[in-house]
Amino acid sequence: MIKAILVFNNHGKPRLSKFYVHISEEIQQQIVKETFHLVSKRDDNVCNFLEGGSLIGGADYKLIYRHYATLYFVFCVDSSESELGILDLIQVFVETLDKCFENVCELDLIFHVDKVHFILNELVMGGMVLETNMTEIFTRIDEQNKLERQEAGLSAAPARAVSAVKNMNMNISQQIKDIKLPDLPQAIKDLKF
Amino acid sequence: MEMANTIKQVINEAVERVKMPAPLRLRDLIRMIRAARTAAEEREVVNRECANIRNTFRDEDSVWRCRSVAKLLYIHMLGYPAHFGQLECLKLIASPRFTDKRIGYLGAMLLLDERQDTHLLITNVLKNDLNADAQFVVGLALCTLGTIASIEMSRDLAPEIEKLLKSSNAYLRKKAGLCAFRIVRKVPELMEMFLPACRTLIAEKNHAVLITAVTLVTEMCEKSPDTFNYFKKMIPTLVRTMKTLILSGYSPEHDVSGVSDPFLQVKLLRLLRVLGRGDLEAAEAMNDLLAQVATNTDTSKNVGNAILYETVHAIMDVQSESGLRVLAVNILGRFLLNSDKNIRYVALTTLQKTVQLDQNAVQRHRSTVLECLKDPDVSIRRRAMELCFQLVTDSNLETMARELLQFLAKSEPEVKTICASNLTTIAERYAPSPSWHFHMLLEISQAAGNYMREDVVSSTIQLVSDSAAVQPDAVYCLWESTKNLKSLEDFQPLVQVCCWCIGEYGDMLFTNQHEETVTPDEVLDCFQQILWSPHVSLITRQYCLQALEKLSSRVPDHTDRIRNIVAAFGSNLNIDLQQRAVEFGILCRSYDHLRGPILERMPPIPSDRLNKRSTTNGDADNEQNNAEDLLLGDINEQTLGNDHGDSNAILDLLGGMDPGDHDIVHDLQPGGSVFGGGSSVLDDFSSLSVSTTATNNNTGSSLANDLLDLLGGNSFVDNHTTTPNYSNLQTGPTATSSALFPSITNMPLFSTVQPSAVNGVSSQQYELIPGQFFSSSFFNLNKSEQLQKLRERADEDSIMSEYGKSVMAFSDDSVWIIFTPWLAHSTITNTVMQVRIGSKNSQNQITDFIFQAAVPKSLQLSLDPPSGTNLSQGSLITQKITITNQSKVPLKLRLKLTYNLNGSQKEKIQEFSDFPSDFGSS
């Protein structure tokens, strides 16, 4: 079973963190830090497996990772998963992201972390592999996105109107602020003397 | 009209909303966070935004809820608290819009956990959505359930899942499969419900559904033997599915680097492995398939190797035919040569598991494994090392040991310790001869330096001590390697062993049998360097100082130089070194005729005691135990218990002497005794004892030797011991004795260390401490009194012989407690013990010591009043305990100690039940 999937960049900034076992928020953050610490000090020419840090359960768990340009993809798995199989799974995950985002880069992950989660949910569910067919994942994600766009077109009309009016409103108030007014208290003071 | 009203309402609402400030968009928030230059700045941005999000939540703003939750999830990822969004997620899920549901469910998966009360709410929405028409809504609900299902949710929603497992929609079936997996994991008894559905699922054509079905079935088989037997009948179906997969050839949608759905293949192999474990019939059904996979898989890519790797596991777990096993090990052998380090790594880990099953097959790849010791990747090197230790046998010992020694010399510090420790164990287990064993240990200590396990020092010493044939060579080799060390401080274990051996067998070093002649001056130069080297540890210096003292009797011509070197430590800051130096000085000056016998060689240390330890080695705390064991062993076996035959022999001899028998005594008395009659008895005693030794030489543990070795033996254990390290010389001089000991009282030592009153210190208290067999007050007595004392001592010995084994009941950094069963007073139901309490550091002032003990209800306990409440300068507290054990249950005590250590109040509570099985019985 996959216990956790972590994506962070070369500086340890989390880009995605998904835990399939219940772990409190603070510990989750510490695990991300610990994992980054363990993984980042390894050369690129060493193997992609290492024993899990103490927080995630120590030697019973393996960290299997791949390093792509600026990002580390780390899967923490228990002994029931095949190490080599997980390596392939990471590859499938990244290729799927690439397909969905068209030349995925770190910025896509930063600004669309929700979408990344949706894609991951089609690939892995509850810590087990769900689907490995990239075309299938892509099609399903696309269909769901279309559904969202349709909703945005129909029922979201009032909301969009509101935001348009709001923007107008904002602009107006900004313009009002821009008009220079005399310093009132000062004027009052002037009157007194 | 109605239409107009609705429009009016919508517009009104919109206008209401306009009055509030528009919430920040997610993308703008991310930009702001990224623009933050410091952590504090980031925190400020997040906090401000969190406040805004809370406001929108409070205002029940359903239009912006989705955006707020999305922002909250981002904030959550960064590690900020986001729990206040839980309820909002549930509200989003309840919304009819898919966009809201999508974010809501995502939030639920990330923010909720099994323990939340919100689960009751979510169970209801999930139930609704699982019955929805839109497949993606059902999909979202399934995904969420599969991630966060609790026991209650599992029970409530299992029927829905069972229905969905039979759905015609593959997208839902696969998700339902994993949901069922989660439910089975949470509530195994719900398994029954899914069984019929599983049977059809396992013959599924859709790959994803099949993957999830196989996952589910694997879990069920591992959980329940019934299900296991049920699915065992399905092996042929599974084998057929697997075969079709291999033969299906190219199918674009499942192809990963040219291999048809490797994930499914891996999963299927794993299920087969679970089903076929230890079953010949099953193995037969799979043999063909496994052979086919093993030979036909393309290994140029990682995917192919992943399948092969799983196949190897399956072959090893299932009782496959031997040919197949060899094939599997050969695949691993090929993996070892693979250029991909990941594959080399998994090969090594798998071989490690395989080695117990099939030594011979793995042995064939030994050379390849040895190559991996030189791999640039540290993880691989480490695995290879572990495997190498498993591959050592009698026949390949020599080559393996060579390679591992080379590896040890080059490895990183953290690996060094493990490697050295394992090599020591290997050397112990496989050594063909003591000489080989010794040289191996020597090379290990040369390669490992300070990274060696510390008990290796004592086991090496034991080895040399026990095998006389090795000694001349050993002492020479040790000297040669120590002499050539560039930095002594990096090889302290080696230096310690060398010191000890030269101290004991120095005379063997200075004979001309070796390649190069060694002169005592060289050795003394070296020792001097060790003693004064700033980075050498105290223990090493203690070894060295002791060795020097011993050496003084091995090379009589150099005694003066040795005395000078040692005398320099008479004012050393370290109390132990100072004490040793002073003791030696007095020994040379006032008891020079005793120096020879006192500094006699140690008797061989019997190996069985240490070997007993070595079978359980690997524990870090052994070193302490070892030392303790050596010490306590000495006392228990030699002084107290087992050797009472010997001591009785001495008693007889002494008993035969009465004060009138001066003739015998005088015959044996050496001429120029400083102490007149006083020392003559001691001399008699030792010379008589020596004669007993002659007759009991084969036991090697006569009391006489014990006595003489006590000084020497002391050096070899005392730093680890828990025995208080105090000196008879310190407690010795009293007002009456100072006249007789002018030389001692003039020593600077005694102007700084005030001796405490000696009167209360009975000789009985010394029996635990080697080297202090007689309190020095003994020497103050006139001859008849001394004989009287010796008699008393002999009586005590005979009492002692009634004692069984002592146990260390408590030990911390300041106090130790030993229980000694008092056999003479014990009956079957009554265990009488003497409790002895001592201080570890003679400089500590321990006062108001109260020892309390409690026993379980089945036992009864009575405590006699203690002999005192203060521990200072090496005094002991003794107290008698009687435990009445009517029902003969194992003894168990809770100890409570309260005492005042140098002015601070301490309280310790500890359970103690580690009584040896023969404790308190004769």
PDB file of N, CA and C in Angstrom, chain B residues 720 765 841:
ATOM      1  N   HIS B 720      34.696  -0.474  33.489  1.00  0.00           N
ATOM      2  CA  HIS B 720      33.307  -0.747  33.143  1.00  0.00           C
ATOM      3  C   HIS B 720      32.538  -1.209  34.365  1.00  0.00           C
ATOM      4  N   GLN B 765      33.446  -6.505  53.907  1.00  0.00           N
ATOM      5  CA  GLN B 765      33.005  -5.590  52.871  1.00  0.00           C
ATOM      6  C   GLN B 765      33.929  -5.572  51.670  1.00  0.00           C
ATOM      7  N   ASN B 841      31.105   6.059  42.988  1.00  0.00           N
ATOM      8  CA  ASN B 841      32.179   7.031  42.954  1.00  0.00           C
ATOM      9  C   ASN B 841      32.521   7.398  44.389  1.00  0.00           C
TER      10      ASN B 841
END
